[in-house]
Every structure is written in C-alpha cells, then in structure tokens.
Coordinates of C-alpha atoms in Angstrom, one line a residue:
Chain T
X1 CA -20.2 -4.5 -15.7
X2 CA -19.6 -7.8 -13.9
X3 CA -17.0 -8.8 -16.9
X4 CA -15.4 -5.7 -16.3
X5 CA -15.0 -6.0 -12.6
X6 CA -13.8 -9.9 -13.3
X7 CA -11.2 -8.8 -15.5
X8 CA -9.6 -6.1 -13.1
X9 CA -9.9 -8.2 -10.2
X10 CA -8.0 -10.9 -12.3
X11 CA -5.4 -8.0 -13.2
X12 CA -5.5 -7.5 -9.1
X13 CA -5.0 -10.8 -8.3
X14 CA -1.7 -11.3 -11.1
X15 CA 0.1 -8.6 -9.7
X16 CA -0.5 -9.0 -6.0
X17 CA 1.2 -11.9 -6.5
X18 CA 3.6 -10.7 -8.7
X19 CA 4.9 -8.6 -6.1
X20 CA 5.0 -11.2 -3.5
X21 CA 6.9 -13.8 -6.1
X22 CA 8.9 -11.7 -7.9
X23 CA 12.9 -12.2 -6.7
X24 CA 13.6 -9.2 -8.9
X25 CA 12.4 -5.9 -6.9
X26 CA 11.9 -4.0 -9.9
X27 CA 9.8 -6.4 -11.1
X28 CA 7.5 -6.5 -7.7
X29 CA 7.3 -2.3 -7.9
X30 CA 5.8 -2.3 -11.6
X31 CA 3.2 -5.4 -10.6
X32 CA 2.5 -3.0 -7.6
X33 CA 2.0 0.3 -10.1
X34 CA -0.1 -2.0 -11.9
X35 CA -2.1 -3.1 -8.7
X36 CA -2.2 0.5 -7.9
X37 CA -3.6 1.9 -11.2
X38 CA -6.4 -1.3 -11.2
X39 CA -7.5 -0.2 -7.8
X40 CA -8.1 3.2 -8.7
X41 CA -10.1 1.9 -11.6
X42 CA -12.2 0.5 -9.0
X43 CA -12.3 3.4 -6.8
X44 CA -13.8 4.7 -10.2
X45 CA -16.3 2.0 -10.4
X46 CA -17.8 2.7 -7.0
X47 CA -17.9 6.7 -7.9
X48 CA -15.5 7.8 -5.5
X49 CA -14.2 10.2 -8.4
X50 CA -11.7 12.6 -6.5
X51 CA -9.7 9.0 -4.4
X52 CA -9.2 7.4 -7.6
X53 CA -7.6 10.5 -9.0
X54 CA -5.7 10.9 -5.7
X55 CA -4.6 7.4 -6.2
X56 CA -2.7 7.5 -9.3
X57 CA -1.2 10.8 -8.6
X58 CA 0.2 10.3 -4.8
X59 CA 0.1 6.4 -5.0
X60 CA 1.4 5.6 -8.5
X61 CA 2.8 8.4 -9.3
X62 CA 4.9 9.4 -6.1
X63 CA 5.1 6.7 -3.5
X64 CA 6.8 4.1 -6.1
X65 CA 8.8 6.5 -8.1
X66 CA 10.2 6.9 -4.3
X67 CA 10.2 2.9 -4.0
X68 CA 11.8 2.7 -7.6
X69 CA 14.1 5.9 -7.1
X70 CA 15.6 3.8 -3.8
X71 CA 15.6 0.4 -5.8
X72 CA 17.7 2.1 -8.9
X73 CA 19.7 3.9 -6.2
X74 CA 20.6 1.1 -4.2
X75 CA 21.1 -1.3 -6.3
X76 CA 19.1 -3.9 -5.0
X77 CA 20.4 -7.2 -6.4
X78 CA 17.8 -9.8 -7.2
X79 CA 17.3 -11.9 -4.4
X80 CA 18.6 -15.7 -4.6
X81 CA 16.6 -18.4 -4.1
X82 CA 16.6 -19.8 -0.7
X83 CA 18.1 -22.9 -0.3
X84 CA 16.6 -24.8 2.4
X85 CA 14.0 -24.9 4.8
X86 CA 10.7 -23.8 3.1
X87 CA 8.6 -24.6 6.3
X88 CA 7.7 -20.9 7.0
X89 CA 6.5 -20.4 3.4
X90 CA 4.8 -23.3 3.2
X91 CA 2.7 -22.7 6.5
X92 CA 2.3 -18.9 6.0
X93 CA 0.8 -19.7 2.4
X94 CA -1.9 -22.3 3.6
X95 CA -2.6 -19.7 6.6
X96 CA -2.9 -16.9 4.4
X97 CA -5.5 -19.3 1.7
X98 CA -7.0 -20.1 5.2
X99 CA -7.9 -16.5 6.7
X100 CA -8.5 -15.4 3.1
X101 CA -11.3 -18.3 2.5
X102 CA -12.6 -17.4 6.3
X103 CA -13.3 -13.7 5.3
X104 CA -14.5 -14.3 1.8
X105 CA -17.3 -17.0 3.6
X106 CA -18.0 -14.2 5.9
X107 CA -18.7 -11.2 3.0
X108 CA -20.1 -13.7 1.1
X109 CA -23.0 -14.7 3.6
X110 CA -23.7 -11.1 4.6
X111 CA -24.8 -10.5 1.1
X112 CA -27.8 -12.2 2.5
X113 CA -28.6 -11.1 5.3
X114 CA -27.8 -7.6 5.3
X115 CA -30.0 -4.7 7.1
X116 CA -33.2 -7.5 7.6
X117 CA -32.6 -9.5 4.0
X118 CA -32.5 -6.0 2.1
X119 CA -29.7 -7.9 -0.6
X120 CA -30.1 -5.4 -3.2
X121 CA -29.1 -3.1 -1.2
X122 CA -25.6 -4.5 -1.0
X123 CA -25.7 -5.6 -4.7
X124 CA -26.4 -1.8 -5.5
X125 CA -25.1 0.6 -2.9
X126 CA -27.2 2.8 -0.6
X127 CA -30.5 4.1 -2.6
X128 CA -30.0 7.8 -4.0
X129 CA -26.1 6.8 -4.8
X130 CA -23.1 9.1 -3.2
X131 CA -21.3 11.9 -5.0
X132 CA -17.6 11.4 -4.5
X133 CA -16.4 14.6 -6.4
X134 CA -14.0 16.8 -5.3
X135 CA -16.5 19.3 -4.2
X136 CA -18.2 16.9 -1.5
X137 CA -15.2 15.4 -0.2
X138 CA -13.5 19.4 0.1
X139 CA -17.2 20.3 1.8
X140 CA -16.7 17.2 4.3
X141 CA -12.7 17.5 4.6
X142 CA -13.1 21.5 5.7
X143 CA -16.0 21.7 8.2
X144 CA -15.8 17.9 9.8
X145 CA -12.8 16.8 9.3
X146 CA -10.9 20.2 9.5
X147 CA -8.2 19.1 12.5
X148 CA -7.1 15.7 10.8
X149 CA -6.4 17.8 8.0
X150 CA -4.4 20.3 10.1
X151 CA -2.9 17.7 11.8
X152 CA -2.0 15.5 8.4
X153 CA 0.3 18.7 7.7
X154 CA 2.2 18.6 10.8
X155 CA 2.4 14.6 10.2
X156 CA 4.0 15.5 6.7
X157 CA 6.1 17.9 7.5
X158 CA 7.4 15.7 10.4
X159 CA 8.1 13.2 7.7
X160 CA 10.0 15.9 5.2
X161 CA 11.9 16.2 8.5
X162 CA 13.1 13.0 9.5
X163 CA 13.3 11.5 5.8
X164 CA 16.0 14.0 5.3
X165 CA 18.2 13.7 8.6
X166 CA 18.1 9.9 8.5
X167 CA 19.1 9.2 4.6
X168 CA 21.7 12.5 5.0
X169 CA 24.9 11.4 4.2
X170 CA 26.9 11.6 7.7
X171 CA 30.3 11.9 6.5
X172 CA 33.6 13.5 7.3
X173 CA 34.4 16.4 5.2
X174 CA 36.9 13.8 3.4
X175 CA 33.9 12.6 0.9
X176 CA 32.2 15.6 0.3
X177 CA 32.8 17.2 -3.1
X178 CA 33.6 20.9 -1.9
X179 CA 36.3 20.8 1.5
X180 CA 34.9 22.6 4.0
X181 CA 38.1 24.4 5.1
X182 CA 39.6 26.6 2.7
X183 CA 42.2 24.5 1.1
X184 CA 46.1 25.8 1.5
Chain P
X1 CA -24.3 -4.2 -10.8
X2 CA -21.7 -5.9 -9.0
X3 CA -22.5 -6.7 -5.5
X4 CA -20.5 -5.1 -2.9
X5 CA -19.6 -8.0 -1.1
X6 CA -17.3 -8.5 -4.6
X7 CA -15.1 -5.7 -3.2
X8 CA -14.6 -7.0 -0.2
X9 CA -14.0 -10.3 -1.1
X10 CA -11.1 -8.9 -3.7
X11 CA -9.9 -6.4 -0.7
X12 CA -9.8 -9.7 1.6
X13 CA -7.7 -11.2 -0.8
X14 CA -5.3 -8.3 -2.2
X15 CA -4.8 -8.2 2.3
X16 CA -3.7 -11.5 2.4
X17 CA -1.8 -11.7 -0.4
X18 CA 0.3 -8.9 1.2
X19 CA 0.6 -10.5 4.6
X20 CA 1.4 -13.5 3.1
X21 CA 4.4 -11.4 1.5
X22 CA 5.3 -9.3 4.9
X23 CA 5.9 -12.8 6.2
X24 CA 7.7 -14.8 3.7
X25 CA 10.2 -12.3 1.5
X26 CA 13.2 -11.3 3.4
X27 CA 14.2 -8.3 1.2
X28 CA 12.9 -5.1 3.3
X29 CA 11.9 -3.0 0.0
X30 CA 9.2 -5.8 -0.9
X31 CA 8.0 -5.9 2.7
X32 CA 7.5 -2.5 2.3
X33 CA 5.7 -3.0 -0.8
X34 CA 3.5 -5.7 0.7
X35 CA 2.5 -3.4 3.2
X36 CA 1.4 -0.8 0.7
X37 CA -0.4 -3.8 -1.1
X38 CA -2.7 -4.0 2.5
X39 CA -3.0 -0.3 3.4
X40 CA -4.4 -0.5 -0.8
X41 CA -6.8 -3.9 0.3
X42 CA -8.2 -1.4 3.1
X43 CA -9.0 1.5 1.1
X44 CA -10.7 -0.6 -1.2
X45 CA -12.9 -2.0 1.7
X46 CA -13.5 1.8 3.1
X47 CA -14.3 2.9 -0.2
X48 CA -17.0 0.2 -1.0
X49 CA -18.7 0.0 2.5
X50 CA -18.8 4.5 1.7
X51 CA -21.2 3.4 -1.6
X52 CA -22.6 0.9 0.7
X53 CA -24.1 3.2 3.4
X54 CA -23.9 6.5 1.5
X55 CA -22.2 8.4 3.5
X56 CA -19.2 9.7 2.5
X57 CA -16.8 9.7 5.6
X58 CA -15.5 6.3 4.6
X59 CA -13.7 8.3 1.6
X60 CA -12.6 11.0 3.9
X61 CA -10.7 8.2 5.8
X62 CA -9.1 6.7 2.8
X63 CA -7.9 10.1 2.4
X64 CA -5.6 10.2 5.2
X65 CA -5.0 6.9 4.9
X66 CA -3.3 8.3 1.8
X67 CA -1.4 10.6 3.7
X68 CA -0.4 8.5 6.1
X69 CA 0.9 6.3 4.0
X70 CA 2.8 8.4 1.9
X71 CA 4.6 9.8 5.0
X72 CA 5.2 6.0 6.5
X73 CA 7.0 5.0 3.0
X74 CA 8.9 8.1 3.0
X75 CA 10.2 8.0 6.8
X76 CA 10.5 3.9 6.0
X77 CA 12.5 4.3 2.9
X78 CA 15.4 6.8 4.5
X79 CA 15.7 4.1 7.3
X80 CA 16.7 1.5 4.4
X81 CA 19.1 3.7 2.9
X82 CA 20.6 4.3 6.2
X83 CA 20.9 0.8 7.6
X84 CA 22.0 0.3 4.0
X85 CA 24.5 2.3 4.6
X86 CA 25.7 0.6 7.4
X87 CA 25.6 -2.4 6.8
X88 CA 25.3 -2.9 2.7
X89 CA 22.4 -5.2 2.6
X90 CA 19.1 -4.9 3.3
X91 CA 17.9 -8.8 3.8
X92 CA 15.9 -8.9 7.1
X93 CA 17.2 -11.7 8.4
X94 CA 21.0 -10.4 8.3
X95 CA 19.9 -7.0 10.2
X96 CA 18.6 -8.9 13.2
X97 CA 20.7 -7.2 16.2
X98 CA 20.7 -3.8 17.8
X99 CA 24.1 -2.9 17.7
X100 CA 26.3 -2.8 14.5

C-alpha cells in the first residue's frame, strides 16, 4: 500500500512541477490532467468513492478540456525565456521550499500526538471506517446541506451567464457572417 | 496503511508548488492552472482529515469546492479571451493598467 501511495505521490510531485516549468501551456494542461487523474486515485485510496469519480468527470474531463479548448483557441505561443532578473523566482522558490518544509514538520509531528498519543488513529483513519458512496454523500448533500446545493445552482447558472456575455464576440455587424440588414 | 499525515504532507506540497507557480509564471492561463493545482492540494487535505474523523462533511465540502471551482475557471477563462481580445496577449505583466 505504502509503494503504491510512494509512486502516485511521485507521479504528483512530476507534474505539479511540470505545470509550473513547462513554457509550453499545453504541456502544463496535460501534467495538470495527469495531476488530476493521480489525485482522484487518491481520493480512491481514502474511500471517498463518489469525489474521485466526480473528479475525473468535472475536473479532468471538463475544466481542462475548457483550459485546453481556450489554449488551442487562442493560440497561446510558448512563452520565452526571460531574460534577466531572476530575483523574484529565485526568492519565491526558497519561500515556497520554506512554507512547504514548515507544514510538512507540523503534519509530521501531529502524527504523534494526536487525540492524547492515539497515532494509529491517524495511521488508519477513524475506527469503523466511512462510506463515501454516492448514497451517503446524496443522504448528507439533501437533508444537511440542502441550501448550498440550491444555492451552487444559482452560482452556476450565474457563471453560464457571465461566461457567455464576457467572451461574446462584440462586433459591428461588419464581421458577422450573416448582415443583419437585408442586403440591397 | 499509510498514515494520514502522508496526505497532508503531499497536499502541503502539491499547495506550494502552485503558489510558487501563481507567483513566478507570467502567462495568465498557467496562473490559472496553478490555482486549480491548490484548490486540488485542498481537497486532498478535506478528503483525508473526512477518513480521519469519520465524518463525512469534509467530502460534502470538497463537493462544492468542485463547483466552485468549475464556475471560477469558466467566468476566469471568458475574461482571458476577452482581454485577449483587446489586447492580443495575455502575459500579466503587459496587462497591468486599467484603461486600454
């Protein structure tokens, strides 16, 4: 089990950074996809069934075809190297190594002192395991959490909204394909 | 059985890695992508402390964190097409003043 966790947290690792360092962005949106798929392998891993299905089909499988959709549409070039002044990479990488080696201390040391010294408790999960099927989720989502899910529809359909007047194409009728007075 | 202080640790990282990238790239589609790389280190962390404590509301929240995010990279990506639009390119350091 541990190998298998070492060898998707590897894969997580690769193409984190892969998306941070690649100059190409179509590069950086497949290391994410691949990010995406290995963390819903671990959703997987810690039985939260229904979310890892959810993330492959709305994370994977819509949010960067969108991202890869806008890429290909745009035409994003590859970025060029910058050519001077690597200051603010330099310091924002040894910060980031810094915070990152702070909080990994921090979970580190609570595996011992967790809940009065109870560490196979956090090695295992809470005794009696949980069920993360669709079922249990759909049970909790419908009777607690019944107006964020009301209000998530208003929130998407907000979204639809806006998406669609801010990427419309504002133009005169000159480039549209079809006049929009009856030509003479 | 892989403690859950594993996931945590690999959810701190995955975060940093992406704040890292927020900070350092200048071209706004991999900003955006870095910020989908740390909403993804923070469902990671909801979903292990939910098998930590058993209770399942953790994975209700990464639910809408879902949604959320979905919305936020839809709304996000029609404002790059648009300031595209304007002003054909989409580094972060050219589109640094309010008026056009």
């Amino acid at each position: 089990m541990i190998v298998l966790f070492s060898i998707m947290a590897l894969i997580v690792v690769v193409s984190a950074l892969g998306v941070v360092l690649n100059r190409n962005p179509v590069y950086g949106a497949l290391c994410l996809v691949a990010n995406l798929l290995t963390v819903a392998g671990f959703f997987a891993m810690l039985d939260a069934h229904f979310l890892a299905a959810v993330q492959i089909i709305v994370y994977a499988g819509a949010i960067m075809v969108l991202f890869l959709f806008v890429i290909m549409l745009l035409n994003f070039k590859v970025e060029p190297r910058k050519g001077k002044g690597y200051a603010i990479e330099i310091f924002t990488w040894a910060s980031g190594f810094v915070f990152a080696a702070v909080v990994a201390r921090v979970f580190w040391g609570a595996l011992r002192g967790f809940r009065g010294g109870q560490a196979e408790i956090m090695a295992a999960g809470a005794p009696g395991g949980i069920e993360g099927s669709v079922k249990a989720i759909g049970k909790l989502l419908y009777t607690d959490y019944l107006f964020p899910f009301e209000a998530s529809s208003v929130l998407l359909i907000a979204a639809i909204v806006g998406a669609l007047m801010l990427a419309k194409r504002k133009g005169t009728s000159q480039d549209t394909l079809a006049p929009s007075k009856p030509v003479r | 059985m892989v403690p859950i202080s594993f996931y945590l640790i690999l959810a701190a990282v995955m975060f940093s890695i992406g704040a890292i990238g927020v900070v350092v790239r200048r071209s706004a589609i991999v900003v955006f992508m870095c910020i989908e790389l740390m909403l993804n280190a923070v469902n990671l962390t909801f979903v292990a402390f939910s098998k930590l404590t058993g209770n399942l509301d953790g994975q209700v929240g990464v639910f809408f964190v879902m949604v959320v995010a979905a919305a936020e990279a839809a709304v996000g990506l029609a404002i790059i097409i648009s300031v595209f639009r304007q002003t054909k390119s989409i580094e972060t350091t050219e589109v640094a003043e309010l008026k056009f």
